[in-house]
């Protein structure tokens, strides 16, 4: 899969248009580093995503130091299914399984239609994506991949999740890393969860229509 992400053509800018999903945040939001918790039943295959740890939802700090503390703490007790404790879903990084399934992500849409696309190309028979979950500044989103769904899969952002320093479309993924703190979890058959954080830098150029 060769998307040539560094050399994509920039789309026209619409600075005078304010869409309904455009964020009102004036600086980059932050979120705690606690990962999402996924457990699986070894008997029926059911996967559990913890939605709420019952811990306080807080937003401490001021200005640029403010950070979203979400209820993501993992369970302290046993979660059971089919009469047995559920186990953490095996997790690997994208680069570890590129010979089995190649995954890629890109951010696009500027600040008015901010979104992310997940691309995939199956390299080994049976290693197909079943669903994708992304952790964001405000929580998480999950999408299922139907058998007839072709790559890519698109997630739309709104509110703080749609924050961007500039209008560049597609995102250049520069040193400002607008989506730093986001995490991508792809459940792949015969592998488990394939994980990627959104910390990479594709260009040293600064943001801003250059």
Tab-separated table of C-alpha atoms in Angstrom:
chain	number	residue	atom	x	y	z
A	1	UNK	CA	0.000	0.000	0.000
A	2	UNK	CA	1.618	3.255	-1.132
A	3	UNK	CA	-0.496	6.260	-0.137
A	4	UNK	CA	2.413	8.718	-0.442
A	5	UNK	CA	1.059	10.698	2.499
A	6	UNK	CA	3.827	13.288	2.419
A	7	UNK	CA	2.961	14.466	-1.101
A	8	UNK	CA	-0.824	14.729	-1.071
A	9	UNK	CA	-2.353	17.779	-2.763
A	10	UNK	CA	-3.837	20.396	-0.470
A	11	UNK	CA	-7.543	21.152	-0.946
A	12	UNK	CA	-8.960	24.713	-1.191
A	13	UNK	CA	-9.385	26.552	2.106
A	14	UNK	CA	-12.745	27.843	3.312
A	15	UNK	CA	-11.751	30.241	6.076
A	16	UNK	CA	-15.086	32.086	6.023
A	17	UNK	CA	-17.166	28.955	6.683
A	18	UNK	CA	-17.803	27.654	10.194
A	19	UNK	CA	-19.294	24.166	10.171
A	20	UNK	CA	-21.360	22.624	12.999
A	21	UNK	CA	-18.564	20.203	13.952
A	22	UNK	CA	-15.869	22.870	14.157
A	23	UNK	CA	-14.300	23.114	17.597
A	24	UNK	CA	-14.398	26.251	19.710
A	25	UNK	CA	-11.220	25.230	21.539
A	26	UNK	CA	-8.564	27.919	21.243
A	27	UNK	CA	-5.652	25.622	22.114
A	28	UNK	CA	-4.890	21.935	21.769
A	29	UNK	CA	-6.962	19.720	24.100
A	30	UNK	CA	-5.241	17.065	26.197
A	31	UNK	CA	-6.380	13.715	27.571
A	32	UNK	CA	-4.941	11.291	30.130
A	33	UNK	CA	-2.693	8.560	28.746
A	34	UNK	CA	-4.737	5.685	30.230
A	35	UNK	CA	-5.468	3.238	27.374
A	36	UNK	CA	-8.838	1.672	26.647
A	37	UNK	CA	-9.507	-1.725	28.258
A	38	UNK	CA	-10.539	-4.642	26.035
A	39	UNK	CA	-11.291	-8.094	27.480
A	40	UNK	CA	-12.267	-11.256	25.604
A	41	UNK	CA	-14.022	-14.474	26.582
A	42	UNK	CA	-11.921	-17.493	25.644
A	43	UNK	CA	-15.083	-19.591	25.163
A	44	UNK	CA	-17.594	-17.536	23.159
A	45	UNK	CA	-15.243	-14.865	21.773
A	46	UNK	CA	-17.224	-11.941	23.194
A	47	UNK	CA	-15.158	-8.755	23.527
A	48	UNK	CA	-15.795	-6.319	26.383
A	49	UNK	CA	-14.880	-2.626	26.148
A	50	UNK	CA	-15.006	-0.880	29.485
A	51	UNK	CA	-17.222	2.158	29.022
A	52	UNK	CA	-17.068	3.706	32.481
A	53	UNK	CA	-14.801	2.893	35.433
A	54	UNK	CA	-17.108	4.895	37.761
A	55	UNK	CA	-14.218	7.233	38.600
A	56	UNK	CA	-14.776	11.019	38.473
A	57	UNK	CA	-14.751	12.790	35.113
A	58	UNK	CA	-12.561	15.829	35.647
A	59	UNK	CA	-10.853	18.593	33.718
A	60	UNK	CA	-8.191	19.961	36.089
A	61	UNK	CA	-5.724	22.693	35.298
A	62	UNK	CA	-6.064	26.070	33.646
A	63	UNK	CA	-5.615	27.249	30.088
A	64	UNK	CA	-3.146	25.152	28.132
A	65	UNK	CA	-2.482	22.952	31.175
A	66	UNK	CA	-6.073	21.698	31.305
A	67	UNK	CA	-6.411	17.950	30.733
A	68	UNK	CA	-9.429	15.664	30.375
A	69	UNK	CA	-9.463	12.937	33.031
A	70	UNK	CA	-11.848	10.315	31.670
A	71	UNK	CA	-13.194	7.195	33.494
A	72	UNK	CA	-10.828	4.758	31.792
A	73	UNK	CA	-9.173	3.014	34.747
A	74	UNK	CA	-9.060	-0.785	34.157
A	75	UNK	CA	-11.203	-3.074	36.339
A	76	UNK	CA	-9.742	-4.081	39.695
A	77	UNK	CA	-11.943	-7.161	40.025
A	78	UNK	CA	-12.782	-10.107	37.800
A	79	UNK	CA	-15.016	-9.656	34.750
A	80	UNK	CA	-16.605	-13.004	33.870
A	81	UNK	CA	-18.276	-14.491	30.817
A	82	UNK	CA	-19.406	-18.101	30.288
A	83	UNK	CA	-18.552	-18.706	33.938
A	84	UNK	CA	-14.858	-17.880	33.512
A	85	UNK	CA	-12.736	-14.726	33.893
A	86	UNK	CA	-12.309	-12.703	30.704
A	87	UNK	CA	-8.728	-12.099	29.566
A	88	UNK	CA	-7.098	-9.028	27.980
A	89	UNK	CA	-7.268	-9.134	24.190
A	90	UNK	CA	-3.764	-9.775	22.731
A	91	UNK	CA	-2.352	-6.484	21.472
A	92	UNK	CA	0.443	-5.709	19.009
A	93	UNK	CA	1.617	-2.586	17.211
A	94	UNK	CA	0.910	-1.830	13.543
A	95	UNK	CA	4.529	-2.216	12.496
A	96	UNK	CA	4.724	-5.686	14.064
A	97	UNK	CA	2.169	-7.224	11.679
A	98	UNK	CA	2.714	-5.410	8.375
A	99	UNK	CA	3.487	-8.764	6.766
A	100	UNK	CA	-0.023	-9.958	7.748
A	101	UNK	CA	-2.109	-6.792	7.413
A	102	UNK	CA	-0.944	-3.334	6.393
A	103	UNK	CA	-2.710	-0.452	8.138
A	104	UNK	CA	-2.469	3.286	7.598
A	105	UNK	CA	-4.251	6.406	8.863
A	106	UNK	CA	-4.605	9.966	7.625
A	107	UNK	CA	-6.281	13.084	8.998
A	108	UNK	CA	-8.128	15.332	6.573
A	109	UNK	CA	-10.989	17.808	6.226
A	110	UNK	CA	-9.304	20.843	7.765
A	111	UNK	CA	-10.958	22.405	10.814
A	112	UNK	CA	-14.485	22.477	9.376
A	113	UNK	CA	-14.855	18.826	8.343
A	114	UNK	CA	-12.166	17.209	10.458
A	115	UNK	CA	-11.979	13.438	10.017
A	116	UNK	CA	-9.674	10.437	9.959
A	117	UNK	CA	-9.456	7.621	7.430
A	118	UNK	CA	-8.209	4.137	8.269
A	119	UNK	CA	-6.797	2.235	5.275
A	120	UNK	CA	-6.020	-1.474	5.254
A	121	UNK	CA	-4.629	-4.118	2.937
A	122	UNK	CA	-4.802	-7.776	3.964
A	123	UNK	CA	-1.520	-9.627	3.346
A	124	UNK	CA	-2.329	-12.963	4.995
A	125	UNK	CA	-5.564	-14.841	4.414
A	126	UNK	CA	-7.922	-14.596	7.369
A	127	UNK	CA	-6.311	-11.494	8.882
A	128	UNK	CA	-9.242	-9.181	8.199
A	129	UNK	CA	-10.294	-6.189	10.326
A	130	UNK	CA	-13.548	-6.674	12.258
A	131	UNK	CA	-13.882	-3.294	13.956
A	132	UNK	CA	-11.935	-0.135	14.709
A	133	UNK	CA	-12.060	1.890	17.928
A	134	UNK	CA	-10.322	5.227	18.383
A	135	UNK	CA	-9.603	6.950	21.675
A	136	UNK	CA	-10.001	10.731	21.374
A	137	UNK	CA	-9.835	13.818	23.573
A	138	UNK	CA	-13.499	13.416	24.576
A	139	UNK	CA	-13.929	9.620	24.733
A	140	UNK	CA	-13.932	7.039	21.965
A	141	UNK	CA	-15.651	5.978	18.734
A	142	UNK	CA	-16.177	2.457	17.378
A	143	UNK	CA	-17.109	1.332	13.862
A	144	UNK	CA	-17.722	-2.193	12.590
A	145	UNK	CA	-16.451	-3.335	9.199
A	146	UNK	CA	-19.078	-5.251	7.223
A	147	UNK	CA	-17.941	-7.999	4.805
A	148	UNK	CA	-18.615	-5.812	1.757
A	149	UNK	CA	-16.918	-2.712	3.194
A	150	UNK	CA	-13.885	-1.616	1.218
A	151	UNK	CA	-10.965	0.386	2.567
A	152	UNK	CA	-10.915	3.122	3.845
A	153	UNK	CA	-13.082	3.560	6.944
A	154	UNK	CA	-13.853	7.175	7.910
A	155	UNK	CA	-14.338	8.647	11.383
A	156	UNK	CA	-15.793	12.160	11.656
A	157	UNK	CA	-14.680	14.468	14.477
A	158	UNK	CA	-16.527	17.226	16.334
A	159	UNK	CA	-16.034	19.496	19.353
A	160	UNK	CA	-12.565	19.199	20.944
A	161	UNK	CA	-11.768	16.123	18.858
A	162	UNK	CA	-11.870	18.303	15.732
A	163	UNK	CA	-9.137	20.641	16.964
A	164	UNK	CA	-6.541	21.706	14.434
A	165	UNK	CA	-3.884	24.416	14.428
A	166	UNK	CA	-4.577	25.206	10.792
A	167	UNK	CA	-6.851	24.619	7.792
A	168	UNK	CA	-4.503	22.249	5.957
A	169	UNK	CA	-6.470	19.540	4.157
A	170	UNK	CA	-5.144	16.905	4.315
A	171	UNK	CA	-3.217	17.292	7.553
A	172	UNK	CA	0.550	17.456	7.015
A	173	UNK	CA	1.155	15.711	10.372
A	174	UNK	CA	3.726	18.319	11.307
A	175	UNK	CA	5.600	18.889	14.567
A	176	UNK	CA	2.490	20.331	16.257
A	177	UNK	CA	0.818	16.876	16.287
A	178	UNK	CA	-2.780	18.087	16.683
A	179	UNK	CA	-4.028	14.553	17.441
A	180	UNK	CA	-1.366	13.659	19.994
A	181	UNK	CA	-3.197	11.632	22.637
A	182	UNK	CA	-5.420	9.775	20.157
A	183	UNK	CA	-5.018	5.994	19.933
A	184	UNK	CA	-6.254	3.580	17.264
A	185	UNK	CA	-7.331	0.012	18.069
A	186	UNK	CA	-8.066	-2.290	15.119
A	187	UNK	CA	-9.464	-5.730	15.968
A	188	UNK	CA	-8.059	-8.128	13.372
A	189	UNK	CA	-9.189	-11.741	13.078
A	190	UNK	CA	-6.446	-14.273	13.988
A	191	UNK	CA	-4.317	-11.521	15.538
A	192	UNK	CA	-6.220	-9.546	18.162
A	193	UNK	CA	-5.958	-5.800	18.609
A	194	UNK	CA	-3.490	-3.960	16.409
A	195	UNK	CA	-2.653	-0.650	18.097
A	196	UNK	CA	-1.235	2.658	16.903
A	197	UNK	CA	-0.905	6.027	18.603
A	198	UNK	CA	-1.086	9.261	16.624
A	199	UNK	CA	2.287	10.701	17.561
A	200	UNK	CA	4.129	10.461	14.242
A	201	UNK	CA	5.562	13.427	12.371
A	202	UNK	CA	5.594	13.268	8.564
A	203	UNK	CA	7.037	16.728	7.933
A	204	UNK	CA	9.093	19.278	9.856
A	205	UNK	CA	7.247	22.085	8.061
A	206	UNK	CA	4.997	24.151	10.298
A	207	UNK	CA	1.244	24.250	9.809
A	208	UNK	CA	-0.569	26.936	7.869
A	209	UNK	CA	-1.266	26.744	4.122
A	210	UNK	CA	2.373	26.659	3.030
